[in-house]
Amino acid sequence: MISDLGSTIPPNSIITQPSATIFNLSMIITGILILMGTYFLFRFSGDRVAVVLFGLLGLGALGVGVFPGNITPQHPISALLTFTSGGLAAVYSYRLIDTPFKFLTLLLGIVSLFFLFTNQIFMAMLGAGGVERWVAYPIILFMIGFGGYLTGLSTSKS
């Protein structure tokens, strides 16, 4: 699992330093940056649904860093919030983005949500960490691409 970089799940939790601190701090910073970006997204688009989805994504990422894998139930709730809202944000962003990038965001969101909600089907083949990567990586790629897309817009739109 990706969060094992911060701490493994109970009952035999292992915390390895300095990687645990680095991972947890990076998740906290990521969550804060997403929340800050959500404010600017609201100013740009005024779309309340997008703001809620991105805000929940930021809160979830922040929660993953604040509550490492050995803290239950807060960590699993934060991770589920991150994955669900991230996938939904990618799908919903289809409404905010021009062609052709809108189709890529839709695909990334669908892939993430598909693996999130069908993870048991692929668990034997990919393992828990492999399935989790199929959920997380599309969200990360979406966030990078979406940030680049917004950065590249002309100032007349912002």
PDB file of C-alpha atoms in Angstrom:
ATOM      1  CA  MET A   1       0.000   0.000   0.000  1.00  0.00           C
ATOM      2  CA  ILE A   2       1.162   3.531  -0.740  1.00  0.00           C
ATOM      3  CA  SER A   3       0.456   4.720   2.798  1.00  0.00           C
ATOM      4  CA  ASP A   4       2.869   2.112   4.157  1.00  0.00           C
ATOM      5  CA  LEU A   5       5.505   4.733   3.404  1.00  0.00           C
ATOM      6  CA  GLY A   6       4.061   6.642   6.383  1.00  0.00           C
ATOM      7  CA  SER A   7       3.197   3.682   8.618  1.00  0.00           C
ATOM      8  CA  THR A   8       1.935   0.152   8.108  1.00  0.00           C
ATOM      9  CA  ILE A   9      -1.532  -0.842   9.262  1.00  0.00           C
ATOM     10  CA  PRO A  10      -2.163  -2.394  12.704  1.00  0.00           C
ATOM     11  CA  PRO A  11      -1.749  -4.744  14.501  1.00  0.00           C
ATOM     12  CA  ASN A  12       1.966  -4.935  13.613  1.00  0.00           C
ATOM     13  CA  SER A  13       2.594  -1.311  12.688  1.00  0.00           C
ATOM     14  CA  ILE A  14       6.057  -0.432  11.447  1.00  0.00           C
ATOM     15  CA  ILE A  15       7.215   3.164  11.166  1.00  0.00           C
ATOM     16  CA  THR A  16      10.491   3.637   9.311  1.00  0.00           C
ATOM     17  CA  GLN A  17      12.238   6.991   9.578  1.00  0.00           C
ATOM     18  CA  PRO A  18      12.924   9.282   7.832  1.00  0.00           C
ATOM     19  CA  SER A  19      10.624   7.995   5.061  1.00  0.00           C
ATOM     20  CA  ALA A  20       7.541   8.110   7.302  1.00  0.00           C
ATOM     21  CA  THR A  21       8.046  11.774   8.138  1.00  0.00           C
ATOM     22  CA  ILE A  22       8.832  12.641   4.524  1.00  0.00           C
ATOM     23  CA  PHE A  23       5.709  10.858   3.245  1.00  0.00           C
ATOM     24  CA  ASN A  24       3.390  12.238   5.910  1.00  0.00           C
ATOM     25  CA  LEU A  25       4.658  15.811   5.482  1.00  0.00           C
ATOM     26  CA  SER A  26       4.374  15.552   1.706  1.00  0.00           C
ATOM     27  CA  MET A  27       0.741  14.445   2.058  1.00  0.00           C
ATOM     28  CA  ILE A  28       0.008  17.308   4.464  1.00  0.00           C
ATOM     29  CA  ILE A  29       1.599  19.818   2.083  1.00  0.00           C
ATOM     30  CA  THR A  30      -0.258  18.261  -0.864  1.00  0.00           C
ATOM     31  CA  GLY A  31      -3.567  18.594   0.968  1.00  0.00           C
ATOM     32  CA  ILE A  32      -2.890  22.225   1.872  1.00  0.00           C
ATOM     33  CA  LEU A  33      -1.867  23.069  -1.701  1.00  0.00           C
ATOM     34  CA  ILE A  34      -4.995  21.408  -3.118  1.00  0.00           C
ATOM     35  CA  LEU A  35      -7.140  23.381  -0.669  1.00  0.00           C
ATOM     36  CA  MET A  36      -5.397  26.602  -1.713  1.00  0.00           C
ATOM     37  CA  GLY A  37      -5.895  25.685  -5.357  1.00  0.00           C
ATOM     38  CA  THR A  38      -9.574  25.056  -4.641  1.00  0.00           C
ATOM     39  CA  TYR A  39      -9.968  28.700  -3.643  1.00  0.00           C
ATOM     40  CA  PHE A  40      -8.486  29.836  -6.949  1.00  0.00           C
ATOM     41  CA  LEU A  41     -10.607  27.308  -8.837  1.00  0.00           C
ATOM     42  CA  PHE A  42     -13.685  28.871  -7.258  1.00  0.00           C
ATOM     43  CA  ARG A  43     -12.540  32.340  -8.318  1.00  0.00           C
ATOM     44  CA  PHE A  44     -11.870  31.040 -11.838  1.00  0.00           C
ATOM     45  CA  SER A  45     -14.962  28.945 -12.448  1.00  0.00           C
ATOM     46  CA  GLY A  46     -17.447  29.675  -9.672  1.00  0.00           C
ATOM     47  CA  ASP A  47     -18.537  26.040 -10.002  1.00  0.00           C
ATOM     48  CA  ARG A  48     -19.632  24.938  -6.530  1.00  0.00           C
ATOM     49  CA  VAL A  49     -19.644  21.204  -7.320  1.00  0.00           C
ATOM     50  CA  ALA A  50     -16.034  21.371  -8.518  1.00  0.00           C
ATOM     51  CA  VAL A  51     -15.072  23.348  -5.420  1.00  0.00           C
ATOM     52  CA  VAL A  52     -16.661  20.749  -3.126  1.00  0.00           C
ATOM     53  CA  LEU A  53     -14.981  17.828  -4.943  1.00  0.00           C
ATOM     54  CA  PHE A  54     -11.546  19.464  -4.974  1.00  0.00           C
ATOM     55  CA  GLY A  55     -12.003  20.634  -1.379  1.00  0.00           C
ATOM     56  CA  LEU A  56     -12.803  17.085  -0.266  1.00  0.00           C
ATOM     57  CA  LEU A  57      -9.785  15.827  -2.219  1.00  0.00           C
ATOM     58  CA  GLY A  58      -7.573  18.318  -0.375  1.00  0.00           C
ATOM     59  CA  LEU A  59      -9.071  17.437   3.016  1.00  0.00           C
ATOM     60  CA  GLY A  60      -8.635  13.738   2.306  1.00  0.00           C
ATOM     61  CA  ALA A  61      -4.987  14.139   1.299  1.00  0.00           C
ATOM     62  CA  LEU A  62      -4.375  16.279   4.383  1.00  0.00           C
ATOM     63  CA  GLY A  63      -6.006  13.586   6.516  1.00  0.00           C
ATOM     64  CA  VAL A  64      -3.810  10.856   5.015  1.00  0.00           C
ATOM     65  CA  GLY A  65      -0.755  12.821   6.165  1.00  0.00           C
ATOM     66  CA  VAL A  66      -2.106  13.766   9.587  1.00  0.00           C
ATOM     67  CA  PHE A  67      -3.366  10.233  10.293  1.00  0.00           C
ATOM     68  CA  PRO A  68      -0.749   7.685   9.105  1.00  0.00           C
ATOM     69  CA  GLY A  69      -1.761   4.113   8.252  1.00  0.00           C
ATOM     70  CA  ASN A  70      -1.511   2.952  11.857  1.00  0.00           C
ATOM     71  CA  ILE A  71      -4.301   5.303  12.975  1.00  0.00           C
ATOM     72  CA  THR A  72      -7.728   3.816  12.381  1.00  0.00           C
ATOM     73  CA  PRO A  73     -10.437   4.617  11.399  1.00  0.00           C
ATOM     74  CA  GLN A  74      -9.238   8.116  10.461  1.00  0.00           C
ATOM     75  CA  HIS A  75      -6.636   6.995   7.912  1.00  0.00           C
ATOM     76  CA  PRO A  76      -8.893   4.644   5.907  1.00  0.00           C
ATOM     77  CA  ILE A  77     -11.648   7.281   5.906  1.00  0.00           C
ATOM     78  CA  SER A  78      -9.191   9.936   4.684  1.00  0.00           C
ATOM     79  CA  ALA A  79      -7.830   7.623   1.984  1.00  0.00           C
ATOM     80  CA  LEU A  80     -11.334   6.705   0.792  1.00  0.00           C
ATOM     81  CA  LEU A  81     -12.293  10.393   0.749  1.00  0.00           C
ATOM     82  CA  THR A  82      -9.173  11.192  -1.287  1.00  0.00           C
ATOM     83  CA  PHE A  83      -9.718   8.423  -3.818  1.00  0.00           C
ATOM     84  CA  THR A  84     -13.466   8.937  -4.226  1.00  0.00           C
ATOM     85  CA  SER A  85     -13.417  12.721  -4.478  1.00  0.00           C
ATOM     86  CA  GLY A  86     -10.304  12.648  -6.680  1.00  0.00           C
ATOM     87  CA  GLY A  87     -11.911  10.288  -9.177  1.00  0.00           C
ATOM     88  CA  LEU A  88     -15.164  12.240  -9.131  1.00  0.00           C
ATOM     89  CA  ALA A  89     -13.282  15.541  -9.555  1.00  0.00           C
ATOM     90  CA  ALA A  90     -11.538  14.147 -12.631  1.00  0.00           C
ATOM     91  CA  VAL A  91     -14.852  13.002 -14.113  1.00  0.00           C
ATOM     92  CA  TYR A  92     -16.629  16.254 -13.230  1.00  0.00           C
ATOM     93  CA  SER A  93     -13.810  18.378 -14.658  1.00  0.00           C
ATOM     94  CA  TYR A  94     -15.016  17.202 -18.043  1.00  0.00           C
ATOM     95  CA  ARG A  95     -17.458  20.125 -17.751  1.00  0.00           C
ATOM     96  CA  LEU A  96     -14.721  22.688 -17.070  1.00  0.00           C
ATOM     97  CA  ILE A  97     -12.124  21.752 -19.689  1.00  0.00           C
ATOM     98  CA  ASP A  98     -11.900  22.156 -23.454  1.00  0.00           C
ATOM     99  CA  THR A  99     -11.424  19.319 -25.927  1.00  0.00           C
ATOM    100  CA  PRO A 100      -9.264  17.173 -26.221  1.00  0.00           C
ATOM    101  CA  PHE A 101      -8.004  17.256 -22.614  1.00  0.00           C
ATOM    102  CA  LYS A 102     -11.540  16.844 -21.279  1.00  0.00           C
ATOM    103  CA  PHE A 103     -11.632  13.293 -22.659  1.00  0.00           C
ATOM    104  CA  LEU A 104      -8.381  12.394 -20.904  1.00  0.00           C
ATOM    105  CA  THR A 105      -9.652  13.700 -17.553  1.00  0.00           C
ATOM    106  CA  LEU A 106     -12.839  11.704 -18.008  1.00  0.00           C
ATOM    107  CA  LEU A 107     -10.839   8.553 -18.762  1.00  0.00           C
ATOM    108  CA  LEU A 108      -8.509   9.076 -15.780  1.00  0.00           C
ATOM    109  CA  GLY A 109     -11.464   9.570 -13.439  1.00  0.00           C
ATOM    110  CA  ILE A 110     -13.280   6.501 -14.743  1.00  0.00           C
ATOM    111  CA  VAL A 111     -10.165   4.306 -14.427  1.00  0.00           C
ATOM    112  CA  SER A 112      -9.578   5.491 -10.863  1.00  0.00           C
ATOM    113  CA  LEU A 113     -13.182   4.958  -9.772  1.00  0.00           C
ATOM    114  CA  PHE A 114     -13.409   1.621 -11.598  1.00  0.00           C
ATOM    115  CA  PHE A 115     -10.427   0.190  -9.717  1.00  0.00           C
ATOM    116  CA  LEU A 116     -11.610   1.757  -6.453  1.00  0.00           C
ATOM    117  CA  PHE A 117     -15.009   0.075  -6.565  1.00  0.00           C
ATOM    118  CA  THR A 118     -13.934  -3.226  -8.180  1.00  0.00           C
ATOM    119  CA  ASN A 119     -10.694  -3.689  -6.252  1.00  0.00           C
ATOM    120  CA  GLN A 120     -11.586  -7.173  -4.999  1.00  0.00           C
ATOM    121  CA  ILE A 121     -11.698  -8.483  -8.570  1.00  0.00           C
ATOM    122  CA  PHE A 122      -8.076  -7.505  -9.217  1.00  0.00           C
ATOM    123  CA  MET A 123      -6.644  -8.054  -5.716  1.00  0.00           C
ATOM    124  CA  ALA A 124      -5.355 -11.593  -6.394  1.00  0.00           C
ATOM    125  CA  MET A 125      -3.642 -10.534  -9.616  1.00  0.00           C
ATOM    126  CA  LEU A 126      -2.248  -7.112  -8.623  1.00  0.00           C
ATOM    127  CA  GLY A 127      -2.126  -7.233  -4.834  1.00  0.00           C
ATOM    128  CA  ALA A 128      -3.423  -4.473  -2.569  1.00  0.00           C
ATOM    129  CA  GLY A 129      -0.619  -2.082  -3.499  1.00  0.00           C
ATOM    130  CA  GLY A 130      -1.051  -2.686  -7.217  1.00  0.00           C
ATOM    131  CA  VAL A 131      -4.779  -2.017  -7.102  1.00  0.00           C
ATOM    132  CA  GLU A 132      -4.229   1.099  -4.996  1.00  0.00           C
ATOM    133  CA  ARG A 133      -1.793   2.439  -7.576  1.00  0.00           C
ATOM    134  CA  TRP A 134      -4.444   2.000 -10.305  1.00  0.00           C
ATOM    135  CA  VAL A 135      -6.681   4.170  -8.117  1.00  0.00           C
ATOM    136  CA  ALA A 136      -4.106   6.794  -7.080  1.00  0.00           C
ATOM    137  CA  TYR A 137      -1.949   7.305 -10.176  1.00  0.00           C
ATOM    138  CA  PRO A 138      -4.787   8.435 -12.470  1.00  0.00           C
ATOM    139  CA  ILE A 139      -5.740  11.052  -9.854  1.00  0.00           C
ATOM    140  CA  ILE A 140      -2.147  12.268  -9.625  1.00  0.00           C
ATOM    141  CA  LEU A 141      -1.867  12.458 -13.420  1.00  0.00           C
ATOM    142  CA  PHE A 142      -5.179  14.311 -13.561  1.00  0.00           C
ATOM    143  CA  MET A 143      -4.078  16.849 -10.944  1.00  0.00           C
ATOM    144  CA  ILE A 144      -0.796  17.521 -12.755  1.00  0.00           C
ATOM    145  CA  GLY A 145      -2.548  17.869 -16.111  1.00  0.00           C
ATOM    146  CA  PHE A 146      -5.386  19.989 -14.725  1.00  0.00           C
ATOM    147  CA  GLY A 147      -2.942  22.338 -13.028  1.00  0.00           C
ATOM    148  CA  GLY A 148      -0.987  22.654 -16.264  1.00  0.00           C
ATOM    149  CA  TYR A 149      -4.191  23.251 -18.194  1.00  0.00           C
ATOM    150  CA  LEU A 150      -5.298  26.047 -15.863  1.00  0.00           C
ATOM    151  CA  THR A 151      -1.820  27.569 -15.860  1.00  0.00           C
ATOM    152  CA  GLY A 152      -1.806  27.639 -19.653  1.00  0.00           C
ATOM    153  CA  LEU A 153      -5.104  29.490 -19.987  1.00  0.00           C
ATOM    154  CA  SER A 154      -4.942  33.050 -21.219  1.00  0.00           C
ATOM    155  CA  THR A 155      -5.255  35.772 -18.614  1.00  0.00           C
ATOM    156  CA  SER A 156      -8.497  36.935 -20.181  1.00  0.00           C
ATOM    157  CA  LYS A 157     -10.218  33.794 -18.822  1.00  0.00           C
ATOM    158  CA  SER A 158      -8.857  34.075 -15.294  1.00  0.00           C
TER     159      SER A 158
END
